[in-house]
């Protein structure tokens, strides 16, 4: 730590000295004919010698730019690029003093189209009609860096410790490679494993559904999509990485990723096996598959959360190719196997109007699952205006598990209410087939379009289980509940939907859509339970009270109409439909048949407006009105006695759930200052929401049914701000975020209505400092505050505060040596005394590269202080629950990784240079 301290002091003085070496270059970019300013033109300096980008900026709405750069005593080019205009360049002998260029005039390119770029040197940033494009060569990263490292260098990008990528405040939910999926839609494998050196450009656009993409409709999503384009010169060859490691406590990890690229044909193979809780596939350059730190996806960076220890095995194959000019194919196969072992304990307090019930429980479980997944996508261009896309998916999975558990409940005076012990063994098999067919026909008239979307989802599940349990009741002389049973459950679900839509342009800016949705679904559940027969020593006695048969059919027809009004600054979308639904339910229970048939006419509608102040500043507002039907389980008067402490029964008088949603967001990113912020406000309001209502008896056993209740809602507000500053070798990235929510919940306990008002506030701050290619330091802090106030309950209020502090450091000095540390501290203020309130999680890694960094030998230590734990508090409207689960503890891992790479074009170029020499 002392060395880092002195190093930071040295960096500070370097930073101060560099400020005296800075100059400012200003100017304005305008159209030579109209004299109008050109917003978001790219202005940059490159060296004359090798075209290396020195510094760049983009123009504001007045066409003005300002570039702060260090003095440069060598010849440079000033270059200006703007879509549809001829590039401008001017040579300077040096950059040694401040300068104002005044007006720089651009000449519009003849016959320029929206998506045509005048062939010249690629600028760092190009802004097309609806796409932001970054030239990868303009951003320097270490030679062994992956795509994720490259994204962190791009202005407006943020890659969180959980792997979440945002661009200009908008979350990325799709990552493509050359326009196609690479194993998975979220792109985690591509970002972690594709080398940055093969990337030509990164394109960012609004995420579109396949229907919106084919019909060239405007995006209605609040997410972004990234397309990674591979350099044509490196699009032919192979590359990959192989890793193997073994450590203390018999911990191990192994992984393999091989990619074979031949222009448009791409084949990738991956495999992974470990017992360190890495259930996916990610090979971080510092910690490989080790979780709990920067690889702890969704766990807040330093969290030790998780349930149990998982051993996992994974094999995958990804394929994409253009078979013909008209037919493109993509496909993937994944085999996975995982075994999870966990021991947990929990304390729960349930609130009743007359008092509390405290329940302590513990369990031990082992679950194993094996699955095979096949995903395909075929896109056929029938003719230039007609396209057909078929996306079938097949999944087959098997699982088995066993568990033992116990629980005990007492009232607020400490008097025992009930006690339960149980053991279970289960096996299940699931087979599913889903398919989506998109057909789109574009007509000669611009924006006239006809689309058809067909979806189906067919699944079949068979599950068997053995259950041995004893429940003891201490009140009302209630007899004990002893069970030795076998259950056989068969579930089958088939759903189909068809969407027809025709779009007609009324004017250049106004379009109207007509169409209909057709939906069919059929769900069957057949549950049989057999008691153990001592005479025959088999499970042969059918238990009628625990056996039932239900079916649910739903058919609907939904005519719809929509309007889109689009101008240069704003887009308005309005959609409305009415669903005419036939809902038929049937049950057979205790030899009594019940039929519940209902018909509904339910309205739906949404309104969305987007306004673009500029290409980097926009706001959106969306309102959505919808209805949803209760499930068959919530409706049918069938007793579910599977839990001895909770009997469930449906309510046939439930009404549809009515929901109103509103969402407002504003985003702004300034490329000139590399800073941006986003704000959002959203809320959901429910009428006839379906809630559970329970009646407790004196022994703590409850009977639960369902009821409609109106007036519940949840509202949230939040925002974030981030900025990036680069001074010579020093790069600072810092940001602040704040999220808050307020909810109002109502329900019934012992026939008395209660309400709960909950407030949650989560501020967070993060900083990243980089010194060239030598050092990265990333501290962060977040706080989660939750408070709930109750009415008509035995408790007035409850609250909880969780603090999380994290520090990540990575050093790449001396050469070939990588030293990484993830240090986190978590403090849970209000968790009960039976659980530890705080813990440290410190992971460290030291690796050395051999043979031109193709081979890395590494030693890693997980949980150096041996303090990791998983203790959480959950506050709801009716209870507080503290829970702790098994987590990985300290282990040491030794590993070796080998990088493979051979690109045909690069090899030929190397040999040609050698011959010339």
JSON list of N, CA and C in Angstrom, two decimals, residues 143-175:
[
{"chain": "A", "resi": 143, "resn": "UNK", "atom": "N", "xyz": [-2.14, -4.45, -25.83]},
{"chain": "A", "resi": 143, "resn": "UNK", "atom": "CA", "xyz": [-2.20, -5.43, -26.92]},
{"chain": "A", "resi": 143, "resn": "UNK", "atom": "C", "xyz": [-3.00, -6.69, -26.58]},
{"chain": "A", "resi": 144, "resn": "UNK", "atom": "N", "xyz": [-3.07, -7.06, -25.29]},
{"chain": "A", "resi": 144, "resn": "UNK", "atom": "CA", "xyz": [-3.78, -8.28, -24.91]},
{"chain": "A", "resi": 144, "resn": "UNK", "atom": "C", "xyz": [-5.19, -7.99, -24.36]},
{"chain": "A", "resi": 145, "resn": "UNK", "atom": "N", "xyz": [-5.71, -6.80, -24.63]},
{"chain": "A", "resi": 145, "resn": "UNK", "atom": "CA", "xyz": [-7.00, -6.41, -24.07]},
{"chain": "A", "resi": 145, "resn": "UNK", "atom": "C", "xyz": [-8.16, -7.08, -24.78]},
{"chain": "A", "resi": 146, "resn": "UNK", "atom": "N", "xyz": [-9.29, -7.20, -24.05]},
{"chain": "A", "resi": 146, "resn": "UNK", "atom": "CA", "xyz": [-10.52, -7.71, -24.65]},
{"chain": "A", "resi": 146, "resn": "UNK", "atom": "C", "xyz": [-11.44, -6.55, -25.03]},
{"chain": "A", "resi": 147, "resn": "UNK", "atom": "N", "xyz": [-12.60, -6.88, -25.60]},
{"chain": "A", "resi": 147, "resn": "UNK", "atom": "CA", "xyz": [-13.53, -5.85, -26.06]},
{"chain": "A", "resi": 147, "resn": "UNK", "atom": "C", "xyz": [-14.05, -5.02, -24.89]},
{"chain": "A", "resi": 148, "resn": "UNK", "atom": "N", "xyz": [-14.26, -5.64, -23.75]},
{"chain": "A", "resi": 148, "resn": "UNK", "atom": "CA", "xyz": [-14.75, -4.90, -22.59]},
{"chain": "A", "resi": 148, "resn": "UNK", "atom": "C", "xyz": [-13.80, -3.77, -22.22]},
{"chain": "A", "resi": 149, "resn": "UNK", "atom": "N", "xyz": [-12.48, -4.04, -22.28]},
{"chain": "A", "resi": 149, "resn": "UNK", "atom": "CA", "xyz": [-11.50, -2.99, -22.00]},
{"chain": "A", "resi": 149, "resn": "UNK", "atom": "C", "xyz": [-11.59, -1.87, -23.02]},
{"chain": "A", "resi": 150, "resn": "UNK", "atom": "N", "xyz": [-11.82, -2.23, -24.29]},
{"chain": "A", "resi": 150, "resn": "UNK", "atom": "CA", "xyz": [-11.98, -1.22, -25.34]},
{"chain": "A", "resi": 150, "resn": "UNK", "atom": "C", "xyz": [-13.20, -0.34, -25.07]},
{"chain": "A", "resi": 151, "resn": "UNK", "atom": "N", "xyz": [-14.31, -0.95, -24.67]},
{"chain": "A", "resi": 151, "resn": "UNK", "atom": "CA", "xyz": [-15.53, -0.17, -24.41]},
{"chain": "A", "resi": 151, "resn": "UNK", "atom": "C", "xyz": [-15.31, 0.87, -23.32]},
{"chain": "A", "resi": 152, "resn": "UNK", "atom": "N", "xyz": [-14.49, 0.53, -22.33]},
{"chain": "A", "resi": 152, "resn": "UNK", "atom": "CA", "xyz": [-14.24, 1.46, -21.23]},
{"chain": "A", "resi": 152, "resn": "UNK", "atom": "C", "xyz": [-13.51, 2.71, -21.70]},
{"chain": "A", "resi": 153, "resn": "UNK", "atom": "N", "xyz": [-12.85, 2.64, -22.87]},
{"chain": "A", "resi": 153, "resn": "UNK", "atom": "CA", "xyz": [-12.13, 3.80, -23.39]},
{"chain": "A", "resi": 153, "resn": "UNK", "atom": "C", "xyz": [-13.05, 4.72, -24.21]},
{"chain": "A", "resi": 154, "resn": "UNK", "atom": "N", "xyz": [-14.20, 4.23, -24.62]},
{"chain": "A", "resi": 154, "resn": "UNK", "atom": "CA", "xyz": [-15.07, 5.00, -25.50]},
{"chain": "A", "resi": 154, "resn": "UNK", "atom": "C", "xyz": [-15.88, 6.02, -24.72]},
{"chain": "A", "resi": 155, "resn": "UNK", "atom": "N", "xyz": [-15.99, 7.24, -25.20]},
{"chain": "A", "resi": 155, "resn": "UNK", "atom": "CA", "xyz": [-16.76, 8.27, -24.49]},
{"chain": "A", "resi": 155, "resn": "UNK", "atom": "C", "xyz": [-18.24, 7.90, -24.40]},
{"chain": "A", "resi": 156, "resn": "UNK", "atom": "N", "xyz": [-18.80, 8.05, -23.20]},
{"chain": "A", "resi": 156, "resn": "UNK", "atom": "CA", "xyz": [-20.20, 7.75, -22.98]},
{"chain": "A", "resi": 156, "resn": "UNK", "atom": "C", "xyz": [-20.46, 6.34, -22.52]},
{"chain": "A", "resi": 157, "resn": "UNK", "atom": "N", "xyz": [-19.44, 5.45, -22.60]},
{"chain": "A", "resi": 157, "resn": "UNK", "atom": "CA", "xyz": [-19.61, 4.06, -22.19]},
{"chain": "A", "resi": 157, "resn": "UNK", "atom": "C", "xyz": [-19.27, 3.90, -20.71]},
{"chain": "A", "resi": 158, "resn": "UNK", "atom": "N", "xyz": [-20.01, 3.02, -20.05]},
{"chain": "A", "resi": 158, "resn": "UNK", "atom": "CA", "xyz": [-19.69, 2.66, -18.69]},
{"chain": "A", "resi": 158, "resn": "UNK", "atom": "C", "xyz": [-19.92, 1.15, -18.53]},
{"chain": "A", "resi": 159, "resn": "UNK", "atom": "N", "xyz": [-18.90, 0.46, -18.02]},
{"chain": "A", "resi": 159, "resn": "UNK", "atom": "CA", "xyz": [-19.00, -0.97, -17.76]},
{"chain": "A", "resi": 159, "resn": "UNK", "atom": "C", "xyz": [-18.90, -1.16, -16.25]},
{"chain": "A", "resi": 160, "resn": "UNK", "atom": "N", "xyz": [-20.01, -1.57, -15.63]},
{"chain": "A", "resi": 160, "resn": "UNK", "atom": "CA", "xyz": [-20.05, -1.71, -14.19]},
{"chain": "A", "resi": 160, "resn": "UNK", "atom": "C", "xyz": [-19.33, -2.95, -13.71]},
{"chain": "A", "resi": 161, "resn": "UNK", "atom": "N", "xyz": [-19.13, -3.04, -12.38]},
{"chain": "A", "resi": 161, "resn": "UNK", "atom": "CA", "xyz": [-18.48, -4.21, -11.81]},
{"chain": "A", "resi": 161, "resn": "UNK", "atom": "C", "xyz": [-19.34, -5.46, -11.98]},
{"chain": "A", "resi": 162, "resn": "UNK", "atom": "N", "xyz": [-20.64, -5.29, -12.23]},
{"chain": "A", "resi": 162, "resn": "UNK", "atom": "CA", "xyz": [-21.51, -6.44, -12.46]},
{"chain": "A", "resi": 162, "resn": "UNK", "atom": "C", "xyz": [-21.59, -6.82, -13.93]},
{"chain": "A", "resi": 163, "resn": "UNK", "atom": "N", "xyz": [-20.78, -6.16, -14.78]},
{"chain": "A", "resi": 163, "resn": "UNK", "atom": "CA", "xyz": [-20.78, -6.48, -16.20]},
{"chain": "A", "resi": 163, "resn": "UNK", "atom": "C", "xyz": [-21.81, -5.73, -17.00]},
{"chain": "A", "resi": 164, "resn": "UNK", "atom": "N", "xyz": [-22.66, -4.93, -16.34]},
{"chain": "A", "resi": 164, "resn": "UNK", "atom": "CA", "xyz": [-23.70, -4.19, -17.07]},
{"chain": "A", "resi": 164, "resn": "UNK", "atom": "C", "xyz": [-23.07, -3.04, -17.86]},
{"chain": "A", "resi": 165, "resn": "UNK", "atom": "N", "xyz": [-23.45, -2.93, -19.13]},
{"chain": "A", "resi": 165, "resn": "UNK", "atom": "CA", "xyz": [-22.91, -1.89, -20.00]},
{"chain": "A", "resi": 165, "resn": "UNK", "atom": "C", "xyz": [-23.99, -0.84, -20.24]},
{"chain": "A", "resi": 166, "resn": "UNK", "atom": "N", "xyz": [-23.62, 0.43, -20.09]},
{"chain": "A", "resi": 166, "resn": "UNK", "atom": "CA", "xyz": [-24.53, 1.52, -20.42]},
{"chain": "A", "resi": 166, "resn": "UNK", "atom": "C", "xyz": [-23.81, 2.47, -21.38]},
{"chain": "A", "resi": 167, "resn": "UNK", "atom": "N", "xyz": [-24.61, 3.07, -22.27]},
{"chain": "A", "resi": 167, "resn": "UNK", "atom": "CA", "xyz": [-24.09, 4.04, -23.22]},
{"chain": "A", "resi": 167, "resn": "UNK", "atom": "C", "xyz": [-24.92, 5.31, -23.08]},
{"chain": "A", "resi": 168, "resn": "UNK", "atom": "N", "xyz": [-24.27, 6.40, -22.72]},
{"chain": "A", "resi": 168, "resn": "UNK", "atom": "CA", "xyz": [-24.96, 7.68, -22.53]},
{"chain": "A", "resi": 168, "resn": "UNK", "atom": "C", "xyz": [-26.15, 7.54, -21.60]},
{"chain": "A", "resi": 169, "resn": "UNK", "atom": "N", "xyz": [-25.98, 6.73, -20.55]},
{"chain": "A", "resi": 169, "resn": "UNK", "atom": "CA", "xyz": [-27.03, 6.56, -19.55]},
{"chain": "A", "resi": 169, "resn": "UNK", "atom": "C", "xyz": [-28.07, 5.52, -19.89]},
{"chain": "A", "resi": 170, "resn": "UNK", "atom": "N", "xyz": [-27.96, 4.90, -21.07]},
{"chain": "A", "resi": 170, "resn": "UNK", "atom": "CA", "xyz": [-28.97, 3.91, -21.48]},
{"chain": "A", "resi": 170, "resn": "UNK", "atom": "C", "xyz": [-28.38, 2.51, -21.43]},
{"chain": "A", "resi": 171, "resn": "UNK", "atom": "N", "xyz": [-29.07, 1.59, -20.77]},
{"chain": "A", "resi": 171, "resn": "UNK", "atom": "CA", "xyz": [-28.55, 0.23, -20.60]},
{"chain": "A", "resi": 171, "resn": "UNK", "atom": "C", "xyz": [-28.54, -0.53, -21.92]},
{"chain": "A", "resi": 172, "resn": "UNK", "atom": "N", "xyz": [-27.49, -1.32, -22.12]},
{"chain": "A", "resi": 172, "resn": "UNK", "atom": "CA", "xyz": [-27.35, -2.15, -23.32]},
{"chain": "A", "resi": 172, "resn": "UNK", "atom": "C", "xyz": [-27.93, -3.53, -23.02]},
{"chain": "A", "resi": 173, "resn": "UNK", "atom": "N", "xyz": [-28.88, -3.98, -23.83]},
{"chain": "A", "resi": 173, "resn": "UNK", "atom": "CA", "xyz": [-29.48, -5.31, -23.62]},
{"chain": "A", "resi": 173, "resn": "UNK", "atom": "C", "xyz": [-29.24, -6.25, -24.78]},
{"chain": "A", "resi": 174, "resn": "UNK", "atom": "N", "xyz": [-28.42, -5.83, -25.76]},
{"chain": "A", "resi": 174, "resn": "UNK", "atom": "CA", "xyz": [-28.10, -6.71, -26.88]},
{"chain": "A", "resi": 174, "resn": "UNK", "atom": "C", "xyz": [-26.72, -6.38, -27.41]},
{"chain": "A", "resi": 175, "resn": "UNK", "atom": "N", "xyz": [-25.89, -7.39, -27.57]},
{"chain": "A", "resi": 175, "resn": "UNK", "atom": "CA", "xyz": [-24.57, -7.24, -28.15]},
{"chain": "A", "resi": 175, "resn": "UNK", "atom": "C", "xyz": [-24.44, -8.20, -29.32]}
]
